[in-house]
PDB file of N, CA and C in Angstrom:
ATOM      1  N   MET S   1       6.373 -20.922   0.068  1.00 46.00           N
ATOM      2  CA  MET S   1       6.284 -19.461  -0.996  1.00 46.00           C
ATOM      3  C   MET S   1       4.869 -19.050  -1.011  1.00 46.00           C
ATOM      4  N   GLY S   2       4.799 -17.793  -0.618  1.00 59.00           N
ATOM      5  CA  GLY S   2       3.263 -17.198  -0.540  1.00 59.00           C
ATOM      6  C   GLY S   2       2.735 -16.953  -1.989  1.00 59.00           C
ATOM      7  N   GLN S   3       1.341 -16.828  -2.015  1.00 68.00           N
ATOM      8  CA  GLN S   3       0.792 -16.435  -3.165  1.00 68.00           C
ATOM      9  C   GLN S   3       1.052 -15.097  -3.605  1.00 68.00           C
ATOM     10  N   PRO S   4       1.671 -14.602  -4.682  1.00 71.00           N
ATOM     11  CA  PRO S   4       1.754 -13.023  -4.995  1.00 71.00           C
ATOM     12  C   PRO S   4       0.340 -12.385  -5.047  1.00 71.00           C
ATOM     13  N   VAL S   5       0.566 -11.106  -4.878  1.00 77.00           N
ATOM     14  CA  VAL S   5      -0.563 -10.406  -4.789  1.00 77.00           C
ATOM     15  C   VAL S   5      -0.751  -9.713  -6.191  1.00 77.00           C
ATOM     16  N   THR S   6      -1.932 -10.108  -6.928  1.00 84.00           N
ATOM     17  CA  THR S   6      -2.011  -9.300  -8.148  1.00 84.00           C
ATOM     18  C   THR S   6      -2.985  -7.891  -7.873  1.00 84.00           C
ATOM     19  N   PHE S   7      -2.901  -6.994  -9.043  1.00 90.00           N
ATOM     20  CA  PHE S   7      -3.519  -5.685  -8.432  1.00 90.00           C
ATOM     21  C   PHE S   7      -3.682  -5.029  -9.812  1.00 90.00           C
ATOM     22  N   LEU S   8      -4.794  -4.000  -9.714  1.00 90.00           N
ATOM     23  CA  LEU S   8      -4.986  -3.196 -10.857  1.00 90.00           C
ATOM     24  C   LEU S   8      -4.551  -1.791 -10.509  1.00 90.00           C
ATOM     25  N   SER S   9      -3.732  -1.191 -11.202  1.00 90.00           N
ATOM     26  CA  SER S   9      -3.571   0.282 -10.958  1.00 90.00           C
ATOM     27  C   SER S   9      -4.426   1.286 -11.791  1.00 90.00           C
ATOM     28  N   THR S  10      -4.951   1.926 -10.872  1.00 85.00           N
ATOM     29  CA  THR S  10      -5.898   2.981 -11.345  1.00 85.00           C
ATOM     30  C   THR S  10      -5.620   4.547 -11.119  1.00 85.00           C
ATOM     31  N   THR S  11      -6.046   5.197 -11.938  1.00 77.00           N
ATOM     32  CA  THR S  11      -5.756   6.432 -12.035  1.00 77.00           C
ATOM     33  C   THR S  11      -6.675   7.536 -10.979  1.00 77.00           C
ATOM     34  N   SER S  12      -6.143   8.456 -10.670  1.00 86.00           N
ATOM     35  CA  SER S  12      -6.932   9.383  -9.833  1.00 86.00           C
ATOM     36  C   SER S  12      -6.829  11.031 -10.405  1.00 86.00           C
ATOM     37  N   PRO S  13      -7.726  11.493 -10.505  1.00 90.00           N
ATOM     38  CA  PRO S  13      -8.031  12.867 -11.004  1.00 90.00           C
ATOM     39  C   PRO S  13      -6.963  13.886 -10.198  1.00 90.00           C
ATOM     40  N   LYS S  14      -6.594  13.495  -9.184  1.00 90.00           N
ATOM     41  CA  LYS S  14      -5.817  14.213  -8.279  1.00 90.00           C
ATOM     42  C   LYS S  14      -4.262  13.780  -8.509  1.00 90.00           C
ATOM     43  N   PRO S  15      -3.344  14.676  -9.122  1.00 87.00           N
ATOM     44  CA  PRO S  15      -2.193  14.598  -9.323  1.00 87.00           C
ATOM     45  C   PRO S  15      -1.445  13.911  -8.119  1.00 87.00           C
ATOM     46  N   GLY S  16      -0.575  13.207  -8.251  1.00 89.00           N
ATOM     47  CA  GLY S  16       0.292  12.648  -7.252  1.00 89.00           C
ATOM     48  C   GLY S  16      -0.427  11.599  -6.291  1.00 89.00           C
ATOM     49  N   VAL S  17      -1.480  11.145  -6.768  1.00 92.00           N
ATOM     50  CA  VAL S  17      -2.218  10.116  -6.055  1.00 92.00           C
ATOM     51  C   VAL S  17      -2.383   8.795  -6.856  1.00 92.00           C
ATOM     52  N   LEU S  18      -1.791   7.816  -6.192  1.00 92.00           N
ATOM     53  CA  LEU S  18      -1.845   6.627  -7.014  1.00 92.00           C
ATOM     54  C   LEU S  18      -2.894   5.593  -6.207  1.00 92.00           C
ATOM     55  N   ARG S  19      -3.692   4.709  -7.001  1.00 95.00           N
ATOM     56  CA  ARG S  19      -4.358   3.929  -6.550  1.00 95.00           C
ATOM     57  C   ARG S  19      -4.074   2.334  -6.894  1.00 95.00           C
ATOM     58  N   PHE S  20      -4.328   1.350  -5.908  1.00 94.00           N
ATOM     59  CA  PHE S  20      -4.241  -0.056  -6.482  1.00 94.00           C
ATOM     60  C   PHE S  20      -5.235  -0.748  -5.835  1.00 94.00           C
ATOM     61  N   GLU S  21      -5.917  -1.651  -6.532  1.00 94.00           N
ATOM     62  CA  GLU S  21      -6.940  -2.535  -6.198  1.00 94.00           C
ATOM     63  C   GLU S  21      -6.304  -3.842  -6.294  1.00 94.00           C
ATOM     64  N   LEU S  22      -6.234  -4.551  -5.070  1.00 91.00           N
ATOM     65  CA  LEU S  22      -5.586  -5.697  -4.725  1.00 91.00           C
ATOM     66  C   LEU S  22      -6.483  -6.795  -4.967  1.00 91.00           C
ATOM     67  N   ASN S  23      -5.820  -8.146  -5.050  1.00 89.00           N
ATOM     68  CA  ASN S  23      -6.713  -9.319  -5.354  1.00 89.00           C
ATOM     69  C   ASN S  23      -7.245  -9.894  -3.993  1.00 89.00           C
ATOM     70  N   ARG S  24      -7.127  -9.270  -2.850  1.00 85.00           N
ATOM     71  CA  ARG S  24      -7.219  -9.777  -1.626  1.00 85.00           C
ATOM     72  C   ARG S  24      -7.636  -8.405  -0.607  1.00 85.00           C
ATOM     73  N   SER S  25      -8.537  -8.698   0.417  1.00 88.00           N
ATOM     74  CA  SER S  25      -8.604  -7.731   1.257  1.00 88.00           C
ATOM     75  C   SER S  25      -7.596  -7.745   2.451  1.00 88.00           C
ATOM     76  N   LEU S  26      -7.127  -6.522   2.732  1.00 88.00           N
ATOM     77  CA  LEU S  26      -5.907  -6.484   3.803  1.00 88.00           C
ATOM     78  C   LEU S  26      -6.611  -5.907   5.192  1.00 88.00           C
ATOM     79  N   THR S  27      -7.949  -5.282   4.976  1.00 90.00           N
ATOM     80  CA  THR S  27      -8.261  -4.615   6.406  1.00 90.00           C
ATOM     81  C   THR S  27      -9.644  -5.048   6.597  1.00 90.00           C
ATOM     82  N   GLY S  28     -10.366  -5.657   5.827  1.00 86.00           N
ATOM     83  CA  GLY S  28     -11.756  -5.840   6.110  1.00 86.00           C
ATOM     84  C   GLY S  28     -12.549  -4.929   5.848  1.00 86.00           C
ATOM     85  N   MET S  29     -13.584  -4.540   6.824  1.00 90.00           N
ATOM     86  CA  MET S  29     -14.130  -3.278   6.842  1.00 90.00           C
ATOM     87  C   MET S  29     -13.606  -1.864   7.397  1.00 90.00           C
ATOM     88  N   GLY S  30     -12.344  -2.309   7.830  1.00 90.00           N
ATOM     89  CA  GLY S  30     -11.837  -1.214   8.745  1.00 90.00           C
ATOM     90  C   GLY S  30     -10.733  -0.365   7.612  1.00 90.00           C
ATOM     91  N   HIS S  31     -10.624   1.125   8.086  1.00 96.00           N
ATOM     92  CA  HIS S  31      -9.917   2.034   7.314  1.00 96.00           C
ATOM     93  C   HIS S  31      -8.540   2.107   7.983  1.00 96.00           C
ATOM     94  N   GLU S  32      -7.531   2.072   7.287  1.00 96.00           N
ATOM     95  CA  GLU S  32      -6.116   2.541   8.061  1.00 96.00           C
ATOM     96  C   GLU S  32      -5.519   3.323   7.451  1.00 96.00           C
ATOM     97  N   ARG S  33      -4.980   4.502   8.271  1.00 97.00           N
ATOM     98  CA  ARG S  33      -4.369   5.568   7.677  1.00 97.00           C
ATOM     99  C   ARG S  33      -2.861   5.730   8.260  1.00 97.00           C
ATOM    100  N   TYR S  34      -2.163   6.199   7.431  1.00 97.00           N
ATOM    101  CA  TYR S  34      -0.631   6.242   7.769  1.00 97.00           C
ATOM    102  C   TYR S  34      -0.023   7.467   7.067  1.00 97.00           C
ATOM    103  N   ALA S  35       0.617   8.145   7.823  1.00 97.00           N
ATOM    104  CA  ALA S  35       1.282   9.378   7.586  1.00 97.00           C
ATOM    105  C   ALA S  35       2.701   9.269   7.371  1.00 97.00           C
ATOM    106  N   ALA S  36       3.632  10.034   6.757  1.00 94.00           N
ATOM    107  CA  ALA S  36       5.071  10.079   6.795  1.00 94.00           C
ATOM    108  C   ALA S  36       5.525  10.298   8.196  1.00 94.00           C
ATOM    109  N   GLY S  37       6.616   9.548   8.729  1.00 91.00           N
ATOM    110  CA  GLY S  37       7.009   9.965   9.981  1.00 91.00           C
ATOM    111  C   GLY S  37       6.352   9.047  11.300  1.00 91.00           C
ATOM    112  N   ASP S  38       5.139   8.336  10.803  1.00 92.00           N
ATOM    113  CA  ASP S  38       4.370   7.461  11.878  1.00 92.00           C
ATOM    114  C   ASP S  38       5.169   6.489  12.079  1.00 92.00           C
ATOM    115  N   GLU S  39       5.271   6.096  13.414  1.00 94.00           N
ATOM    116  CA  GLU S  39       5.702   4.793  13.821  1.00 94.00           C
ATOM    117  C   GLU S  39       4.870   3.765  13.566  1.00 94.00           C
ATOM    118  N   ILE S  40       4.917   2.615  12.718  1.00 94.00           N
ATOM    119  CA  ILE S  40       4.066   1.504  12.645  1.00 94.00           C
ATOM    120  C   ILE S  40       4.747   0.455  13.441  1.00 94.00           C
ATOM    121  N   LEU S  41       3.921  -0.079  14.257  1.00 92.00           N
ATOM    122  CA  LEU S  41       4.648  -1.048  15.221  1.00 92.00           C
ATOM    123  C   LEU S  41       3.933  -2.436  14.903  1.00 92.00           C
ATOM    124  N   ASP S  42       2.750  -2.478  14.536  1.00 93.00           N
ATOM    125  CA  ASP S  42       2.279  -3.916  14.442  1.00 93.00           C
ATOM    126  C   ASP S  42       2.680  -4.459  13.234  1.00 93.00           C
ATOM    127  N   ASP S  43       2.288  -5.824  13.054  1.00 91.00           N
ATOM    128  CA  ASP S  43       2.821  -6.668  11.918  1.00 91.00           C
ATOM    129  C   ASP S  43       1.717  -7.122  11.118  1.00 91.00           C
ATOM    130  N   ARG S  44       0.453  -6.560  11.256  1.00 92.00           N
ATOM    131  CA  ARG S  44      -0.790  -6.929  10.467  1.00 92.00           C
ATOM    132  C   ARG S  44      -0.474  -6.599   9.077  1.00 92.00           C
ATOM    133  N   PRO S  45      -0.997  -7.254   7.883  1.00 89.00           N
ATOM    134  CA  PRO S  45      -0.654  -7.050   6.610  1.00 89.00           C
ATOM    135  C   PRO S  45      -0.940  -5.549   6.199  1.00 89.00           C
ATOM    136  N   PRO S  46      -1.598  -4.804   6.588  1.00 93.00           N
ATOM    137  CA  PRO S  46      -1.771  -3.201   6.179  1.00 93.00           C
ATOM    138  C   PRO S  46      -0.519  -2.435   6.645  1.00 93.00           C
ATOM    139  N   ASP S  47       0.026  -3.233   7.868  1.00 94.00           N
ATOM    140  CA  ASP S  47       0.927  -2.475   8.378  1.00 94.00           C
ATOM    141  C   ASP S  47       2.406  -2.530   7.644  1.00 94.00           C
ATOM    142  N   VAL S  48       2.467  -3.945   7.394  1.00 92.00           N
ATOM    143  CA  VAL S  48       3.638  -4.501   6.814  1.00 92.00           C
ATOM    144  C   VAL S  48       3.876  -3.757   5.314  1.00 92.00           C
ATOM    145  N   LEU S  49       2.813  -3.805   4.746  1.00 92.00           N
ATOM    146  CA  LEU S  49       2.585  -3.162   3.090  1.00 92.00           C
ATOM    147  C   LEU S  49       2.986  -1.478   3.404  1.00 92.00           C
ATOM    148  N   ALA S  50       2.422  -0.911   4.374  1.00 95.00           N
ATOM    149  CA  ALA S  50       2.777   0.714   4.754  1.00 95.00           C
ATOM    150  C   ALA S  50       4.088   0.791   4.792  1.00 95.00           C
ATOM    151  N   ARG S  51       4.714   0.009   5.687  1.00 94.00           N
ATOM    152  CA  ARG S  51       6.159   0.064   5.894  1.00 94.00           C
ATOM    153  C   ARG S  51       7.064   0.015   4.489  1.00 94.00           C
ATOM    154  N   ARG S  52       6.636  -0.993   4.003  1.00 91.00           N
ATOM    155  CA  ARG S  52       7.388  -1.094   2.825  1.00 91.00           C
ATOM    156  C   ARG S  52       7.279  -0.035   1.649  1.00 91.00           C
ATOM    157  N   ILE S  53       6.120   0.573   1.548  1.00 92.00           N
ATOM    158  CA  ILE S  53       5.642   1.579   0.848  1.00 92.00           C
ATOM    159  C   ILE S  53       6.427   2.716   1.337  1.00 92.00           C
ATOM    160  N   PHE S  54       6.596   3.199   2.417  1.00 93.00           N
ATOM    161  CA  PHE S  54       7.214   4.180   2.747  1.00 93.00           C
ATOM    162  C   PHE S  54       8.913   4.079   2.527  1.00 93.00           C
ATOM    163  N   GLU S  55       9.197   2.917   2.679  1.00 90.00           N
ATOM    164  CA  GLU S  55      10.703   2.621   2.480  1.00 90.00           C
ATOM    165  C   GLU S  55      10.939   2.780   1.041  1.00 90.00           C
ATOM    166  N   SER S  56      10.082   2.473   0.004  1.00 85.00           N
ATOM    167  CA  SER S  56      10.421   2.341  -1.374  1.00 85.00           C
ATOM    168  C   SER S  56      10.439   3.794  -2.064  1.00 85.00           C
ATOM    169  N   GLY S  57      10.031   5.095  -1.397  1.00 79.00           N
ATOM    170  CA  GLY S  57       9.898   6.186  -2.127  1.00 79.00           C
ATOM    171  C   GLY S  57       9.606   7.268  -1.260  1.00 79.00           C
ATOM    172  N   ASP S  58       9.453   8.459  -1.917  1.00 83.00           N
ATOM    173  CA  ASP S  58       8.871   9.833  -1.202  1.00 83.00           C
ATOM    174  C   ASP S  58       7.367   9.744  -1.128  1.00 83.00           C
ATOM    175  N   VAL S  59       6.959   9.083  -0.088  1.00 92.00           N
ATOM    176  CA  VAL S  59       5.379   9.107   0.095  1.00 92.00           C
ATOM    177  C   VAL S  59       5.062   9.776   1.208  1.00 92.00           C
ATOM    178  N   GLU S  60       3.890  10.727   1.160  1.00 95.00           N
ATOM    179  CA  GLU S  60       3.225  11.409   2.102  1.00 95.00           C
ATOM    180  C   GLU S  60       2.628  10.727   2.823  1.00 95.00           C
ATOM    181  N   SER S  61       1.434   9.913   2.241  1.00 97.00           N
ATOM    182  CA  SER S  61       0.523   9.181   3.132  1.00 97.00           C
ATOM    183  C   SER S  61       0.027   7.968   2.316  1.00 97.00           C
ATOM    184  N   ILE S  62      -0.844   7.010   3.277  1.00 97.00           N
ATOM    185  CA  ILE S  62      -1.310   5.821   2.736  1.00 97.00           C
ATOM    186  C   ILE S  62      -2.604   5.740   3.190  1.00 97.00           C
ATOM    187  N   HIS S  63      -3.552   5.322   2.623  1.00 97.00           N
ATOM    188  CA  HIS S  63      -4.695   4.846   3.122  1.00 97.00           C
ATOM    189  C   HIS S  63      -5.249   3.726   2.536  1.00 97.00           C
ATOM    190  N   ILE S  64      -5.497   2.624   3.459  1.00 96.00           N
ATOM    191  CA  ILE S  64      -6.150   1.188   3.019  1.00 96.00           C
ATOM    192  C   ILE S  64      -7.368   0.886   3.368  1.00 96.00           C
ATOM    193  N   TYR S  65      -8.119   0.575   2.554  1.00 96.00           N
ATOM    194  CA  TYR S  65      -9.394   0.202   2.931  1.00 96.00           C
ATOM    195  C   TYR S  65      -9.778  -1.004   2.186  1.00 96.00           C
ATOM    196  N   GLY S  66      -9.928  -2.140   2.925  1.00 94.00           N
ATOM    197  CA  GLY S  66     -10.200  -3.406   2.211  1.00 94.00           C
ATOM    198  C   GLY S  66      -9.171  -3.662   1.221  1.00 94.00           C
ATOM    199  N   SER S  67      -9.451  -3.897  -0.154  1.00 92.00           N
ATOM    200  CA  SER S  67      -8.313  -4.175  -1.057  1.00 92.00           C
ATOM    201  C   SER S  67      -8.051  -2.654  -1.876  1.00 92.00           C
ATOM    202  N   MET S  68      -8.298  -1.952  -1.445  1.00 95.00           N
ATOM    203  CA  MET S  68      -7.887  -0.649  -2.243  1.00 95.00           C
ATOM    204  C   MET S  68      -6.888   0.086  -1.256  1.00 95.00           C
ATOM    205  N   VAL S  69      -5.771   0.313  -2.031  1.00 95.00           N
ATOM    206  CA  VAL S  69      -4.363   1.304  -1.273  1.00 95.00           C
ATOM    207  C   VAL S  69      -4.426   2.391  -2.247  1.00 95.00           C
ATOM    208  N   THR S  70      -4.477   3.517  -1.348  1.00 96.00           N
ATOM    209  CA  THR S  70      -4.257   4.757  -2.014  1.00 96.00           C
ATOM    210  C   THR S  70      -3.042   5.312  -1.326  1.00 96.00           C
ATOM    211  N   VAL S  71      -2.303   5.881  -2.508  1.00 95.00           N
ATOM    212  CA  VAL S  71      -0.781   6.423  -2.006  1.00 95.00           C
ATOM    213  C   VAL S  71      -0.727   7.792  -2.411  1.00 95.00           C
ATOM    214  N   THR S  72      -0.420   8.872  -1.724  1.00 94.00           N
ATOM    215  CA  THR S  72      -0.157  10.022  -2.001  1.00 94.00           C
ATOM    216  C   THR S  72       1.329  10.283  -1.885  1.00 94.00           C
ATOM    217  N   LEU S  73       1.919  10.756  -2.990  1.00 92.00           N
ATOM    218  CA  LEU S  73       3.115  10.988  -3.014  1.00 92.00           C
ATOM    219  C   LEU S  73       3.645  12.415  -2.593  1.00 92.00           C
ATOM    220  N   ALA S  74       5.000  12.494  -2.054  1.00 88.00           N
ATOM    221  CA  ALA S  74       5.060  13.910  -1.632  1.00 88.00           C
ATOM    222  C   ALA S  74       6.015  14.592  -2.769  1.00 88.00           C
ATOM    223  N   SER S  75       6.590  13.924  -3.664  1.00 80.00           N
ATOM    224  CA  SER S  75       6.909  14.483  -5.064  1.00 80.00           C
ATOM    225  C   SER S  75       6.722  13.388  -6.161  1.00 80.00           C
ATOM    226  N   THR S  76       7.203  13.539  -7.293  1.00 68.00           N
ATOM    227  CA  THR S  76       7.022  12.762  -8.409  1.00 68.00           C
ATOM    228  C   THR S  76       7.754  11.403  -8.329  1.00 68.00           C
ATOM    229  N   GLU S  77       8.720  11.261  -7.430  1.00 66.00           N
ATOM    230  CA  GLU S  77       9.343   9.926  -7.114  1.00 66.00           C
ATOM    231  C   GLU S  77       8.759   9.072  -6.633  1.00 66.00           C
ATOM    232  N   ALA S  78       8.215   8.090  -7.194  1.00 68.00           N
ATOM    233  CA  ALA S  78       7.325   6.955  -6.513  1.00 68.00           C
ATOM    234  C   ALA S  78       7.945   5.836  -6.118  1.00 68.00           C
ATOM    235  N   GLY S  79       9.160   5.689  -6.694  1.00 70.00           N
ATOM    236  CA  GLY S  79       9.956   4.514  -6.425  1.00 70.00           C
ATOM    237  C   GLY S  79       9.173   3.307  -7.042  1.00 70.00           C
ATOM    238  N   ASP S  80       9.556   2.166  -6.768  1.00 81.00           N
ATOM    239  CA  ASP S  80       8.950   0.835  -7.498  1.00 81.00           C
ATOM    240  C   ASP S  80       7.658   0.243  -6.649  1.00 81.00           C
ATOM    241  N   LEU S  81       6.622   0.858  -6.476  1.00 85.00           N
ATOM    242  CA  LEU S  81       5.688   0.576  -5.770  1.00 85.00           C
ATOM    243  C   LEU S  81       4.969  -0.769  -6.112  1.00 85.00           C
ATOM    244  N   GLU S  82       4.852  -0.892  -7.640  1.00 84.00           N
ATOM    245  CA  GLU S  82       4.443  -2.081  -7.882  1.00 84.00           C
ATOM    246  C   GLU S  82       5.197  -3.373  -7.546  1.00 84.00           C
ATOM    247  N   THR S  83       6.400  -3.361  -7.442  1.00 83.00           N
ATOM    248  CA  THR S  83       7.269  -4.500  -7.015  1.00 83.00           C
ATOM    249  C   THR S  83       6.770  -4.677  -5.515  1.00 83.00           C
ATOM    250  N   VAL S  84       6.647  -3.742  -4.798  1.00 85.00           N
ATOM    251  CA  VAL S  84       6.410  -3.778  -3.322  1.00 85.00           C
ATOM    252  C   VAL S  84       5.285  -4.566  -3.119  1.00 85.00           C
ATOM    253  N   LEU S  85       4.047  -4.139  -4.030  1.00 84.00           N
ATOM    254  CA  LEU S  85       3.033  -4.707  -3.852  1.00 84.00           C
ATOM    255  C   LEU S  85       2.971  -6.402  -4.244  1.00 84.00           C
ATOM    256  N   ARG S  86       3.442  -6.584  -5.313  1.00 80.00           N
ATOM    257  CA  ARG S  86       3.731  -7.896  -5.930  1.00 80.00           C
ATOM    258  C   ARG S  86       4.380  -8.897  -4.957  1.00 80.00           C
ATOM    259  N   GLU S  87       5.276  -8.457  -4.299  1.00 80.00           N
ATOM    260  CA  GLU S  87       6.137  -9.203  -3.323  1.00 80.00           C
ATOM    261  C   GLU S  87       5.712  -9.168  -1.862  1.00 80.00           C
ATOM    262  N   LEU S  88       4.354  -8.841  -1.640  1.00 78.00           N
ATOM    263  CA  LEU S  88       4.005  -8.392  -0.264  1.00 78.00           C
ATOM    264  C   LEU S  88       3.758 -10.092   0.298  1.00 78.00           C
ATOM    265  N   TYR S  89       3.437 -10.952  -0.248  1.00 70.00           N
ATOM    266  CA  TYR S  89       3.517 -12.336   0.161  1.00 70.00           C
ATOM    267  C   TYR S  89       4.262 -13.300  -0.283  1.00 70.00           C
ATOM    268  N   THR S  90       5.316 -12.788  -0.809  1.00 60.00           N
ATOM    269  CA  THR S  90       6.307 -13.736  -1.471  1.00 60.00           C
ATOM    270  C   THR S  90       7.554 -13.597  -0.391  1.00 60.00           C
ATOM    271  N   TYR S  91       7.809 -14.869   0.092  1.00 52.00           N
ATOM    272  CA  TYR S  91       9.083 -15.050   1.261  1.00 52.00           C
ATOM    273  C   TYR S  91       9.772 -16.497   0.774  1.00 52.00           C
TER     274      TYR S  91
END
């Protein structure tokens, strides 16, 4: 069983934008951007997380930098993103 990811959910002044600060870095110093409809082929941690987030709700885009995950919603329906983050390394 993997170690669960812990995170802080932070607010954004922009409506429809959610931010999560994880307890581990997913990208190192690299930026990863994903848009709805993009085909995500790799199996790196940011790729797996992006796929799961897109599957969980109505998401427009995702930006991951280090341990910060920024999700832009396409509507007010976010799905259960906290469970997706919490279960990232649980198998």
